[in-house]
Amino acid sequence: LGVINGKVGDKLKHVARLRLARIYLYQDKAQEVVDMLSGEDVGAFAAAYGEVLGDAYTALGRVALAQDEYQKVLMDPLSQGTVDPQIVQWKALDLPEVQPEPPVESEPESDTAEPESAATVEVDETVTEENE
């Protein structure tokens, strides 16, 4: 943590942050990884951050976010020197299918419905010959 918070070069800070993030993943602290790596201006480290974020989202069960991160890495032209695109592709393919969100249940009907006594009554309107 001294390197991350200290006055050292940006490259060294990014390397230290990525290593700490991987340690957190091994310790099942995926949310801490997301909190630490999200929203950072990472420049040339974007692909490495994206891969680790994808791994964290996968561990949290956030498949759609993991897929997004892995796709960003695969589309990044600078990723060739920082990550192995084939491994990232395998991780993306290994994700479970994204399940659609369950529909939100509607509110139960209020008590403004008509009371049973106001129900419609069927009337037999057949005309008999005697009444005519």
Coordinates of C-alpha atoms in Angstrom, one line a residue, residues 55-116:
D55 CA -12.4 -11.3 -13.2
A56 CA -13.9 -9.4 -10.2
Y57 CA -17.3 -9.0 -11.9
T58 CA -17.2 -12.7 -12.7
A59 CA -16.5 -13.5 -9.1
L60 CA -19.4 -11.3 -8.0
G61 CA -21.8 -13.0 -10.5
R62 CA -22.2 -9.8 -12.6
V63 CA -21.9 -11.6 -15.9
A64 CA -22.9 -8.7 -18.1
L65 CA -20.4 -6.3 -16.6
A66 CA -17.7 -9.0 -16.8
Q67 CA -18.5 -9.5 -20.5
D68 CA -18.3 -5.7 -21.1
E69 CA -14.9 -5.5 -19.5
Y70 CA -13.5 -8.5 -21.5
Q71 CA -14.9 -7.1 -24.7
K72 CA -13.2 -3.7 -24.1
V73 CA -9.9 -5.5 -23.5
L74 CA -10.3 -7.5 -26.8
M75 CA -11.2 -4.4 -28.7
D76 CA -8.3 -2.3 -27.3
P77 CA -5.5 -2.1 -29.9
L78 CA -3.0 -1.5 -27.1
S79 CA -3.9 -4.7 -25.2
Q80 CA -1.5 -6.8 -27.2
G81 CA 1.5 -5.9 -25.1
T82 CA -0.2 -5.9 -21.7
V83 CA -2.5 -8.9 -21.6
D84 CA -2.9 -12.2 -23.5
P85 CA -5.9 -11.7 -25.7
Q86 CA -6.4 -15.5 -26.1
I87 CA -6.8 -15.9 -22.3
V88 CA -9.2 -13.0 -22.1
Q89 CA -11.2 -14.5 -25.0
W90 CA -11.4 -17.8 -23.1
K91 CA -12.6 -16.0 -20.0
A92 CA -15.3 -14.3 -22.0
L93 CA -16.4 -17.6 -23.6
D94 CA -16.4 -19.3 -20.2
L95 CA -19.0 -16.9 -18.8
P96 CA -22.4 -18.2 -18.2
E97 CA -25.2 -16.8 -20.4
V98 CA -26.6 -13.6 -19.2
Q99 CA -30.1 -14.3 -17.7
P100 CA -32.7 -11.6 -18.4
E101 CA -33.8 -9.7 -15.5
P102 CA -37.0 -11.1 -14.0
P103 CA -40.0 -8.9 -14.6
V104 CA -41.0 -6.6 -11.8
E105 CA -44.2 -7.8 -10.2
S106 CA -47.0 -5.3 -10.4
E107 CA -48.6 -3.8 -7.3
P108 CA -51.5 -5.9 -6.0
E109 CA -55.0 -4.6 -6.9
S110 CA -56.3 -2.1 -4.4
D111 CA -59.6 -2.4 -2.6
T112 CA -61.4 -0.2 -5.1
A113 CA -62.9 -3.1 -6.9
E114 CA -66.6 -3.4 -7.0
P115 CA -68.2 -5.2 -4.1
E116 CA -69.8 -8.6 -4.8

